[in-house]
Amino acid sequence: MEELDELPASSEALQGEIRSWLAKSRTSAAKVKQVLGLLDPVRLGNGAEKYERPEWRKDGPPSMYRAHWRHQACQILGTQESAIPENVTVALKAYLWPTALDTKRADHTAWIIKVPKFVSRVLHDAAAANKQMPSMEDDMDVDMDAEEPVGTVRIFVDPFQADKTKAMTQGVMELTGKEAASVPKKYILANQATDMPMHVFSDVREGLKLGGHQDITLEARIDLKLDMRPSSIDDVDYNRVSKERMEQAQTKTRVTQSSSEMRFAPLPKRANLVRFTADAVGAKTEKKERMEKKALENLLFGLFEKQPYWSMKQLLLESKQPADWLKTNLSEIAILTRRGPNMGLWGLKPEWKQAGAPEQMS
């Protein structure tokens, strides 16, 4: 009989049961090859349209794959599904279809526990140590099948609840492994109520080699959501771990390095920024020199003869004097108008208007 290629490596047991069944019924080699070929999910999916089996979808549950296989195999052999032997049916249920969601462990329950980082490191170190133990089997006269326990867990339930509704009211965990020497030993497992259903999935099927297929397995349903907390904040180990975490958080992880090839320019001062901005727009900053007091007064009287009212901006442009120096001398001979049509303008004081401007000094 011609052997089939590219069938999943996990189907040997099922192939054997199918061959034994079809050999007893004296089925032709061609039909045997067709029936065995249906163990490949790609071929099974192609046949789903040919034999008009409803509800086919890629990555469906194993029950869908089994139903399609039974239907298509019976169509090829021209028989009823009731004619399939029990041993073939049992082997078919044990067969894990590539790319199908394995739900055999759907009734299992699991806990999800939020643990501190330092406890997570202890658990990872213990797991790594257990993996290394078989390599030392020749040098150690110990039972290598028994892994060293990391700790113990005690749970408390309400005894007055029915068996099916018992729920853990509190849990206590104590770390006993050698990896836990530097962390707190006793913890409280506080139950965190949640109404959201949660499940555990994995992409590895234990003990199987599926020829490169990536498989998803439903491992368990989350039964309890727990929060792991140290039993006492006065614990010596907990205080030490907390202190170490604070010191690590305050430690600078970024280091600035400099060398002789690197050059750093200081940040410009605000005055320089203002000057650079003024130069960029073409403004000229020239230092203004003060005029003599009498010369400035003569200049101001001459301006007021031309027009009776001036703004401070106009006087600064005309006199080209520092603002403080101009205002000091201007306030002696002029007054700022507060009301009327000339509001905000400077005009001579009444006594200078009546007496007239003094003779200009040469």
mmCIF file with all atom_site columns, C-alpha atoms in Angstrom, residues 165-360:
data_model
loop_
_atom_site.group_PDB
_atom_site.id
_atom_site.type_symbol
_atom_site.label_atom_id
_atom_site.label_alt_id
_atom_site.label_comp_id
_atom_site.label_asym_id
_atom_site.label_entity_id
_atom_site.label_seq_id
_atom_site.pdbx_PDB_ins_code
_atom_site.Cartn_x
_atom_site.Cartn_y
_atom_site.Cartn_z
_atom_site.occupancy
_atom_site.B_iso_or_equiv
_atom_site.pdbx_formal_charge
_atom_site.auth_seq_id
_atom_site.auth_comp_id
_atom_site.auth_asym_id
_atom_site.auth_atom_id
_atom_site.pdbx_PDB_model_num
ATOM 1   C CA . THR A 1 165 ? -20.543 26.948  45.484 1.00 0.00 ? 165 THR A CA 1
ATOM 2   C CA . LYS A 1 166 ? -17.633 26.873  47.918 1.00 0.00 ? 166 LYS A CA 1
ATOM 3   C CA . ALA A 1 167 ? -15.394 29.863  47.392 1.00 0.00 ? 167 ALA A CA 1
ATOM 4   C CA . MET A 1 168 ? -12.059 30.649  48.967 1.00 0.00 ? 168 MET A CA 1
ATOM 5   C CA . THR A 1 169 ? -12.448 33.405  51.523 1.00 0.00 ? 169 THR A CA 1
ATOM 6   C CA . GLN A 1 170 ? -8.709  33.826  52.127 1.00 0.00 ? 170 GLN A CA 1
ATOM 7   C CA . GLY A 1 171 ? -5.402  32.183  51.345 1.00 0.00 ? 171 GLY A CA 1
ATOM 8   C CA . VAL A 1 172 ? -1.969  32.175  52.961 1.00 0.00 ? 172 VAL A CA 1
ATOM 9   C CA . MET A 1 173 ? 1.263   31.411  51.101 1.00 0.00 ? 173 MET A CA 1
ATOM 10  C CA . GLU A 1 174 ? 4.669   30.765  52.649 1.00 0.00 ? 174 GLU A CA 1
ATOM 11  C CA . LEU A 1 175 ? 7.866   30.570  50.591 1.00 0.00 ? 175 LEU A CA 1
ATOM 12  C CA . THR A 1 176 ? 10.206  27.816  51.740 1.00 0.00 ? 176 THR A CA 1
ATOM 13  C CA . GLY A 1 177 ? 12.680  27.392  48.863 1.00 0.00 ? 177 GLY A CA 1
ATOM 14  C CA . LYS A 1 178 ? 16.305  28.427  49.106 1.00 0.00 ? 178 LYS A CA 1
ATOM 15  C CA . GLU A 1 179 ? 15.722  31.043  46.372 1.00 0.00 ? 179 GLU A CA 1
ATOM 16  C CA . ALA A 1 180 ? 13.462  32.942  48.797 1.00 0.00 ? 180 ALA A CA 1
ATOM 17  C CA . ALA A 1 181 ? 16.197  33.564  51.365 1.00 0.00 ? 181 ALA A CA 1
ATOM 18  C CA . SER A 1 182 ? 16.293  37.327  50.744 1.00 0.00 ? 182 SER A CA 1
ATOM 19  C CA . VAL A 1 183 ? 12.573  38.110  50.376 1.00 0.00 ? 183 VAL A CA 1
ATOM 20  C CA . PRO A 1 184 ? 9.568   38.085  52.734 1.00 0.00 ? 184 PRO A CA 1
ATOM 21  C CA . LYS A 1 185 ? 8.355   34.550  53.464 1.00 0.00 ? 185 LYS A CA 1
ATOM 22  C CA . LYS A 1 186 ? 4.659   34.935  54.373 1.00 0.00 ? 186 LYS A CA 1
ATOM 23  C CA . TYR A 1 187 ? 1.951   36.415  52.142 1.00 0.00 ? 187 TYR A CA 1
ATOM 24  C CA . ILE A 1 188 ? -1.812  36.847  52.075 1.00 0.00 ? 188 ILE A CA 1
ATOM 25  C CA . LEU A 1 189 ? -3.730  35.831  48.932 1.00 0.00 ? 189 LEU A CA 1
ATOM 26  C CA . ALA A 1 190 ? -6.627  38.284  48.841 1.00 0.00 ? 190 ALA A CA 1
ATOM 27  C CA . ASN A 1 191 ? -9.570  37.292  46.667 1.00 0.00 ? 191 ASN A CA 1
ATOM 28  C CA . GLN A 1 192 ? -10.390 39.916  44.015 1.00 0.00 ? 192 GLN A CA 1
ATOM 29  C CA . ALA A 1 193 ? -13.968 39.487  42.838 1.00 0.00 ? 193 ALA A CA 1
ATOM 30  C CA . THR A 1 194 ? -14.517 39.821  39.081 1.00 0.00 ? 194 THR A CA 1
ATOM 31  C CA . ASP A 1 195 ? -17.515 39.175  36.822 1.00 0.00 ? 195 ASP A CA 1
ATOM 32  C CA . MET A 1 196 ? -15.461 38.963  33.630 1.00 0.00 ? 196 MET A CA 1
ATOM 33  C CA . PRO A 1 197 ? -14.879 35.357  32.476 1.00 0.00 ? 197 PRO A CA 1
ATOM 34  C CA . MET A 1 198 ? -11.213 34.597  31.823 1.00 0.00 ? 198 MET A CA 1
ATOM 35  C CA . HIS A 1 199 ? -9.375  31.572  30.368 1.00 0.00 ? 199 HIS A CA 1
ATOM 36  C CA . VAL A 1 200 ? -5.778  30.392  30.018 1.00 0.00 ? 200 VAL A CA 1
ATOM 37  C CA . PHE A 1 201 ? -4.463  29.548  26.535 1.00 0.00 ? 201 PHE A CA 1
ATOM 38  C CA . SER A 1 202 ? -1.125  28.223  25.311 1.00 0.00 ? 202 SER A CA 1
ATOM 39  C CA . ASP A 1 203 ? 0.457   27.695  21.899 1.00 0.00 ? 203 ASP A CA 1
ATOM 40  C CA . VAL A 1 204 ? 2.357   24.525  22.842 1.00 0.00 ? 204 VAL A CA 1
ATOM 41  C CA . ARG A 1 205 ? 0.887   21.026  23.069 1.00 0.00 ? 205 ARG A CA 1
ATOM 42  C CA . GLU A 1 206 ? 2.821   18.990  25.576 1.00 0.00 ? 206 GLU A CA 1
ATOM 43  C CA . GLY A 1 207 ? 4.600   15.906  24.248 1.00 0.00 ? 207 GLY A CA 1
ATOM 44  C CA . LEU A 1 208 ? 3.574   16.400  20.597 1.00 0.00 ? 208 LEU A CA 1
ATOM 45  C CA . LYS A 1 209 ? 5.512   17.296  17.456 1.00 0.00 ? 209 LYS A CA 1
ATOM 46  C CA . LEU A 1 210 ? 3.101   18.711  14.912 1.00 0.00 ? 210 LEU A CA 1
ATOM 47  C CA . GLY A 1 211 ? 5.447   19.367  12.017 1.00 0.00 ? 211 GLY A CA 1
ATOM 48  C CA . GLY A 1 212 ? 5.641   23.143  12.348 1.00 0.00 ? 212 GLY A CA 1
ATOM 49  C CA . HIS A 1 213 ? 1.925   23.796  12.991 1.00 0.00 ? 213 HIS A CA 1
ATOM 50  C CA . GLN A 1 214 ? 1.186   26.474  15.569 1.00 0.00 ? 214 GLN A CA 1
ATOM 51  C CA . ASP A 1 215 ? -1.554  25.164  17.842 1.00 0.00 ? 215 ASP A CA 1
ATOM 52  C CA . ILE A 1 216 ? -3.689  26.902  20.429 1.00 0.00 ? 216 ILE A CA 1
ATOM 53  C CA . THR A 1 217 ? -4.794  24.973  23.503 1.00 0.00 ? 217 THR A CA 1
ATOM 54  C CA . LEU A 1 218 ? -7.401  25.992  26.035 1.00 0.00 ? 218 LEU A CA 1
ATOM 55  C CA . GLU A 1 219 ? -5.636  25.094  29.267 1.00 0.00 ? 219 GLU A CA 1
ATOM 56  C CA . ALA A 1 220 ? -8.129  26.113  31.945 1.00 0.00 ? 220 ALA A CA 1
ATOM 57  C CA . ARG A 1 221 ? -10.782 28.508  33.126 1.00 0.00 ? 221 ARG A CA 1
ATOM 58  C CA . ILE A 1 222 ? -9.777  31.179  35.649 1.00 0.00 ? 222 ILE A CA 1
ATOM 59  C CA . ASP A 1 223 ? -11.539 30.261  38.888 1.00 0.00 ? 223 ASP A CA 1
ATOM 60  C CA . LEU A 1 224 ? -9.991  32.808  41.255 1.00 0.00 ? 224 LEU A CA 1
ATOM 61  C CA . LYS A 1 225 ? -8.271  36.155  40.793 1.00 0.00 ? 225 LYS A CA 1
ATOM 62  C CA . LEU A 1 226 ? -5.918  36.796  43.703 1.00 0.00 ? 226 LEU A CA 1
ATOM 63  C CA . ASP A 1 227 ? -3.694  39.614  44.882 1.00 0.00 ? 227 ASP A CA 1
ATOM 64  C CA . MET A 1 228 ? -0.523  38.566  46.699 1.00 0.00 ? 228 MET A CA 1
ATOM 65  C CA . ARG A 1 229 ? 0.516   40.866  49.566 1.00 0.00 ? 229 ARG A CA 1
ATOM 66  C CA . PRO A 1 230 ? 3.080   40.549  52.380 1.00 0.00 ? 230 PRO A CA 1
ATOM 67  C CA . SER A 1 231 ? 1.357   39.480  55.574 1.00 0.00 ? 231 SER A CA 1
ATOM 68  C CA . SER A 1 232 ? 2.964   42.278  57.615 1.00 0.00 ? 232 SER A CA 1
ATOM 69  C CA . ILE A 1 233 ? 4.501   45.620  56.727 1.00 0.00 ? 233 ILE A CA 1
ATOM 70  C CA . ASP A 1 234 ? 6.719   45.264  59.800 1.00 0.00 ? 234 ASP A CA 1
ATOM 71  C CA . ASP A 1 235 ? 8.489   42.243  58.320 1.00 0.00 ? 235 ASP A CA 1
ATOM 72  C CA . VAL A 1 236 ? 12.272  42.774  58.373 1.00 0.00 ? 236 VAL A CA 1
ATOM 73  C CA . ASP A 1 237 ? 12.762  41.297  54.898 1.00 0.00 ? 237 ASP A CA 1
ATOM 74  C CA . TYR A 1 238 ? 9.904   43.376  53.485 1.00 0.00 ? 238 TYR A CA 1
ATOM 75  C CA . ASN A 1 239 ? 11.376  46.600  54.889 1.00 0.00 ? 239 ASN A CA 1
ATOM 76  C CA . ARG A 1 240 ? 14.758  45.733  53.383 1.00 0.00 ? 240 ARG A CA 1
ATOM 77  C CA . VAL A 1 241 ? 13.269  44.922  49.972 1.00 0.00 ? 241 VAL A CA 1
ATOM 78  C CA . SER A 1 242 ? 11.252  48.151  50.025 1.00 0.00 ? 242 SER A CA 1
ATOM 79  C CA . LYS A 1 243 ? 14.382  50.135  50.866 1.00 0.00 ? 243 LYS A CA 1
ATOM 80  C CA . GLU A 1 244 ? 16.290  48.511  47.996 1.00 0.00 ? 244 GLU A CA 1
ATOM 81  C CA . ARG A 1 245 ? 13.487  49.337  45.559 1.00 0.00 ? 245 ARG A CA 1
ATOM 82  C CA . MET A 1 246 ? 13.486  52.983  46.657 1.00 0.00 ? 246 MET A CA 1
ATOM 83  C CA . GLU A 1 247 ? 17.259  53.200  46.254 1.00 0.00 ? 247 GLU A CA 1
ATOM 84  C CA . GLN A 1 248 ? 17.069  51.666  42.777 1.00 0.00 ? 248 GLN A CA 1
ATOM 85  C CA . ALA A 1 249 ? 14.326  54.110  41.780 1.00 0.00 ? 249 ALA A CA 1
ATOM 86  C CA . GLN A 1 250 ? 16.506  57.044  42.876 1.00 0.00 ? 250 GLN A CA 1
ATOM 87  C CA . THR A 1 251 ? 19.631  55.764  41.138 1.00 0.00 ? 251 THR A CA 1
ATOM 88  C CA . LYS A 1 252 ? 20.459  57.594  37.938 1.00 0.00 ? 252 LYS A CA 1
ATOM 89  C CA . THR A 1 253 ? 20.602  55.181  35.040 1.00 0.00 ? 253 THR A CA 1
ATOM 90  C CA . ARG A 1 254 ? 21.690  57.740  32.452 1.00 0.00 ? 254 ARG A CA 1
ATOM 91  C CA . VAL A 1 255 ? 25.291  58.922  32.398 1.00 0.00 ? 255 VAL A CA 1
ATOM 92  C CA . THR A 1 256 ? 26.617  61.904  30.420 1.00 0.00 ? 256 THR A CA 1
ATOM 93  C CA . GLN A 1 257 ? 30.116  61.399  29.074 1.00 0.00 ? 257 GLN A CA 1
ATOM 94  C CA . SER A 1 258 ? 32.402  64.065  27.667 1.00 0.00 ? 258 SER A CA 1
ATOM 95  C CA . SER A 1 259 ? 35.739  63.982  25.890 1.00 0.00 ? 259 SER A CA 1
ATOM 96  C CA . SER A 1 260 ? 38.330  66.433  24.675 1.00 0.00 ? 260 SER A CA 1
ATOM 97  C CA . GLU A 1 261 ? 36.878  66.220  21.169 1.00 0.00 ? 261 GLU A CA 1
ATOM 98  C CA . MET A 1 262 ? 33.490  67.475  22.301 1.00 0.00 ? 262 MET A CA 1
ATOM 99  C CA . ARG A 1 263 ? 32.750  71.172  22.678 1.00 0.00 ? 263 ARG A CA 1
ATOM 100 C CA . PHE A 1 264 ? 29.799  72.608  24.544 1.00 0.00 ? 264 PHE A CA 1
ATOM 101 C CA . ALA A 1 265 ? 28.560  76.181  24.121 1.00 0.00 ? 265 ALA A CA 1
ATOM 102 C CA . PRO A 1 266 ? 26.792  77.861  27.058 1.00 0.00 ? 266 PRO A CA 1
ATOM 103 C CA . LEU A 1 267 ? 23.185  78.852  26.643 1.00 0.00 ? 267 LEU A CA 1
ATOM 104 C CA . PRO A 1 268 ? 22.784  82.525  25.629 1.00 0.00 ? 268 PRO A CA 1
ATOM 105 C CA . LYS A 1 269 ? 21.562  84.963  28.224 1.00 0.00 ? 269 LYS A CA 1
ATOM 106 C CA . ARG A 1 270 ? 18.255  86.728  27.877 1.00 0.00 ? 270 ARG A CA 1
ATOM 107 C CA . ALA A 1 271 ? 19.918  90.050  27.065 1.00 0.00 ? 271 ALA A CA 1
ATOM 108 C CA . ASN A 1 272 ? 21.839  88.451  24.238 1.00 0.00 ? 272 ASN A CA 1
ATOM 109 C CA . LEU A 1 273 ? 18.705  86.838  22.843 1.00 0.00 ? 273 LEU A CA 1
ATOM 110 C CA . VAL A 1 274 ? 16.961  90.218  22.799 1.00 0.00 ? 274 VAL A CA 1
ATOM 111 C CA . ARG A 1 275 ? 19.940  91.814  21.103 1.00 0.00 ? 275 ARG A CA 1
ATOM 112 C CA . PHE A 1 276 ? 20.186  89.057  18.517 1.00 0.00 ? 276 PHE A CA 1
ATOM 113 C CA . THR A 1 277 ? 16.479  89.332  17.763 1.00 0.00 ? 277 THR A CA 1
ATOM 114 C CA . ALA A 1 278 ? 16.741  93.085  17.289 1.00 0.00 ? 278 ALA A CA 1
ATOM 115 C CA . ASP A 1 279 ? 19.722  92.699  15.001 1.00 0.00 ? 279 ASP A CA 1
ATOM 116 C CA . ALA A 1 280 ? 17.856  90.107  12.947 1.00 0.00 ? 280 ALA A CA 1
ATOM 117 C CA . VAL A 1 281 ? 15.126  92.619  12.047 1.00 0.00 ? 281 VAL A CA 1
ATOM 118 C CA . GLY A 1 282 ? 17.640  95.334  11.224 1.00 0.00 ? 282 GLY A CA 1
ATOM 119 C CA . ALA A 1 283 ? 17.238  97.405  14.358 1.00 0.00 ? 283 ALA A CA 1
ATOM 120 C CA . LYS A 1 284 ? 20.299  99.382  15.495 1.00 0.00 ? 284 LYS A CA 1
ATOM 121 C CA . THR A 1 285 ? 21.078  99.586  19.198 1.00 0.00 ? 285 THR A CA 1
ATOM 122 C CA . GLU A 1 286 ? 23.207  102.632 19.822 1.00 0.00 ? 286 GLU A CA 1
ATOM 123 C CA . LYS A 1 287 ? 23.949  103.949 23.277 1.00 0.00 ? 287 LYS A CA 1
ATOM 124 C CA . LYS A 1 288 ? 22.315  107.378 23.764 1.00 0.00 ? 288 LYS A CA 1
ATOM 125 C CA . GLU A 1 289 ? 24.340  110.048 25.519 1.00 0.00 ? 289 GLU A CA 1
ATOM 126 C CA . ARG A 1 290 ? 22.716  112.526 27.898 1.00 0.00 ? 290 ARG A CA 1
ATOM 127 C CA . MET A 1 291 ? 22.522  116.191 26.929 1.00 0.00 ? 291 MET A CA 1
ATOM 128 C CA . GLU A 1 292 ? 23.228  118.937 29.425 1.00 0.00 ? 292 GLU A CA 1
ATOM 129 C CA . LYS A 1 293 ? 20.151  119.932 31.399 1.00 0.00 ? 293 LYS A CA 1
ATOM 130 C CA . LYS A 1 294 ? 19.973  123.481 29.983 1.00 0.00 ? 294 LYS A CA 1
ATOM 131 C CA . ALA A 1 295 ? 20.560  122.293 26.425 1.00 0.00 ? 295 ALA A CA 1
ATOM 132 C CA . LEU A 1 296 ? 17.775  119.717 26.774 1.00 0.00 ? 296 LEU A CA 1
ATOM 133 C CA . GLU A 1 297 ? 15.379  122.330 28.196 1.00 0.00 ? 297 GLU A CA 1
ATOM 134 C CA . ASN A 1 298 ? 16.154  124.675 25.278 1.00 0.00 ? 298 ASN A CA 1
ATOM 135 C CA . LEU A 1 299 ? 15.469  121.785 22.873 1.00 0.00 ? 299 LEU A CA 1
ATOM 136 C CA . LEU A 1 300 ? 12.141  121.004 24.528 1.00 0.00 ? 300 LEU A CA 1
ATOM 137 C CA . PHE A 1 301 ? 11.011  124.654 24.536 1.00 0.00 ? 301 PHE A CA 1
ATOM 138 C CA . GLY A 1 302 ? 11.862  124.829 20.853 1.00 0.00 ? 302 GLY A CA 1
ATOM 139 C CA . LEU A 1 303 ? 9.707   121.779 20.153 1.00 0.00 ? 303 LEU A CA 1
ATOM 140 C CA . PHE A 1 304 ? 6.761   123.204 22.085 1.00 0.00 ? 304 PHE A CA 1
ATOM 141 C CA . GLU A 1 305 ? 7.033   126.407 20.028 1.00 0.00 ? 305 GLU A CA 1
ATOM 142 C CA . LYS A 1 306 ? 6.511   124.318 16.880 1.00 0.00 ? 306 LYS A CA 1
ATOM 143 C CA . GLN A 1 307 ? 3.406   122.583 18.285 1.00 0.00 ? 307 GLN A CA 1
ATOM 144 C CA . PRO A 1 308 ? 1.778   122.815 21.727 1.00 0.00 ? 308 PRO A CA 1
ATOM 145 C CA . TYR A 1 309 ? 1.330   119.052 22.386 1.00 0.00 ? 309 TYR A CA 1
ATOM 146 C CA . TRP A 1 310 ? 3.664   116.109 21.929 1.00 0.00 ? 310 TRP A CA 1
ATOM 147 C CA . SER A 1 311 ? 3.551   112.412 22.718 1.00 0.00 ? 311 SER A CA 1
ATOM 148 C CA . MET A 1 312 ? 6.408   110.785 24.639 1.00 0.00 ? 312 MET A CA 1
ATOM 149 C CA . LYS A 1 313 ? 7.297   108.665 21.612 1.00 0.00 ? 313 LYS A CA 1
ATOM 150 C CA . GLN A 1 314 ? 7.642   111.776 19.432 1.00 0.00 ? 314 GLN A CA 1
ATOM 151 C CA . LEU A 1 315 ? 9.784   113.546 22.022 1.00 0.00 ? 315 LEU A CA 1
ATOM 152 C CA . LEU A 1 316 ? 12.107  110.513 22.281 1.00 0.00 ? 316 LEU A CA 1
ATOM 153 C CA . LEU A 1 317 ? 12.575  110.470 18.515 1.00 0.00 ? 317 LEU A CA 1
ATOM 154 C CA . GLU A 1 318 ? 13.205  114.213 18.338 1.00 0.00 ? 318 GLU A CA 1
ATOM 155 C CA . SER A 1 319 ? 15.533  114.476 21.341 1.00 0.00 ? 319 SER A CA 1
ATOM 156 C CA . LYS A 1 320 ? 17.302  111.081 20.997 1.00 0.00 ? 320 LYS A CA 1
ATOM 157 C CA . GLN A 1 321 ? 17.689  111.002 24.776 1.00 0.00 ? 321 GLN A CA 1
ATOM 158 C CA . PRO A 1 322 ? 17.364  108.152 27.291 1.00 0.00 ? 322 PRO A CA 1
ATOM 159 C CA . ALA A 1 323 ? 13.734  107.813 28.372 1.00 0.00 ? 323 ALA A CA 1
ATOM 160 C CA . ASP A 1 324 ? 14.392  108.294 32.095 1.00 0.00 ? 324 ASP A CA 1
ATOM 161 C CA . TRP A 1 325 ? 16.542  111.394 31.564 1.00 0.00 ? 325 TRP A CA 1
ATOM 162 C CA . LEU A 1 326 ? 14.018  112.927 29.168 1.00 0.00 ? 326 LEU A CA 1
ATOM 163 C CA . LYS A 1 327 ? 11.070  112.275 31.474 1.00 0.00 ? 327 LYS A CA 1
ATOM 164 C CA . THR A 1 328 ? 12.883  113.761 34.485 1.00 0.00 ? 328 THR A CA 1
ATOM 165 C CA . ASN A 1 329 ? 13.538  117.070 32.708 1.00 0.00 ? 329 ASN A CA 1
ATOM 166 C CA . LEU A 1 330 ? 10.224  117.079 30.827 1.00 0.00 ? 330 LEU A CA 1
ATOM 167 C CA . SER A 1 331 ? 8.181   116.854 34.043 1.00 0.00 ? 331 SER A CA 1
ATOM 168 C CA . GLU A 1 332 ? 9.759   120.152 35.225 1.00 0.00 ? 332 GLU A CA 1
ATOM 169 C CA . ILE A 1 333 ? 8.416   122.205 32.333 1.00 0.00 ? 333 ILE A CA 1
ATOM 170 C CA . ALA A 1 334 ? 5.502   120.169 30.968 1.00 0.00 ? 334 ALA A CA 1
ATOM 171 C CA . ILE A 1 335 ? 2.501   118.250 32.210 1.00 0.00 ? 335 ILE A CA 1
ATOM 172 C CA . LEU A 1 336 ? 0.702   115.184 30.880 1.00 0.00 ? 336 LEU A CA 1
ATOM 173 C CA . THR A 1 337 ? -2.863  115.907 29.786 1.00 0.00 ? 337 THR A CA 1
ATOM 174 C CA . ARG A 1 338 ? -5.340  113.536 31.466 1.00 0.00 ? 338 ARG A CA 1
ATOM 175 C CA . ARG A 1 339 ? -8.593  114.585 29.805 1.00 0.00 ? 339 ARG A CA 1
ATOM 176 C CA . GLY A 1 340 ? -9.987  116.150 26.700 1.00 0.00 ? 340 GLY A CA 1
ATOM 177 C CA . PRO A 1 341 ? -8.991  115.843 23.073 1.00 0.00 ? 341 PRO A CA 1
ATOM 178 C CA . ASN A 1 342 ? -5.239  116.024 23.936 1.00 0.00 ? 342 ASN A CA 1
ATOM 179 C CA . MET A 1 343 ? -5.354  113.208 26.513 1.00 0.00 ? 343 MET A CA 1
ATOM 180 C CA . GLY A 1 344 ? -2.044  111.353 26.749 1.00 0.00 ? 344 GLY A CA 1
ATOM 181 C CA . LEU A 1 345 ? -0.004  114.218 25.237 1.00 0.00 ? 345 LEU A CA 1
ATOM 182 C CA . TRP A 1 346 ? 2.540   116.500 26.924 1.00 0.00 ? 346 TRP A CA 1
ATOM 183 C CA . GLY A 1 347 ? 2.080   120.244 26.996 1.00 0.00 ? 347 GLY A CA 1
ATOM 184 C CA . LEU A 1 348 ? 3.859   123.190 28.700 1.00 0.00 ? 348 LEU A CA 1
ATOM 185 C CA . LYS A 1 349 ? 2.808   124.094 32.207 1.00 0.00 ? 349 LYS A CA 1
ATOM 186 C CA . PRO A 1 350 ? 0.561   127.194 32.468 1.00 0.00 ? 350 PRO A CA 1
ATOM 187 C CA . GLU A 1 351 ? 3.305   129.304 34.068 1.00 0.00 ? 351 GLU A CA 1
ATOM 188 C CA . TRP A 1 352 ? 5.643   128.696 31.135 1.00 0.00 ? 352 TRP A CA 1
ATOM 189 C CA . LYS A 1 353 ? 2.892   129.506 28.654 1.00 0.00 ? 353 LYS A CA 1
ATOM 190 C CA . GLN A 1 354 ? 2.230   132.853 30.332 1.00 0.00 ? 354 GLN A CA 1
ATOM 191 C CA . ALA A 1 355 ? 5.862   133.785 30.858 1.00 0.00 ? 355 ALA A CA 1
ATOM 192 C CA . GLY A 1 356 ? 6.970   132.493 27.484 1.00 0.00 ? 356 GLY A CA 1
ATOM 193 C CA . ALA A 1 357 ? 9.947   130.319 26.846 1.00 0.00 ? 357 ALA A CA 1
ATOM 194 C CA . PRO A 1 358 ? 13.238  131.581 28.334 1.00 0.00 ? 358 PRO A CA 1
ATOM 195 C CA . GLU A 1 359 ? 15.937  132.771 26.040 1.00 0.00 ? 359 GLU A CA 1
ATOM 196 C CA . GLN A 1 360 ? 17.880  129.897 24.630 1.00 0.00 ? 360 GLN A CA 1
#
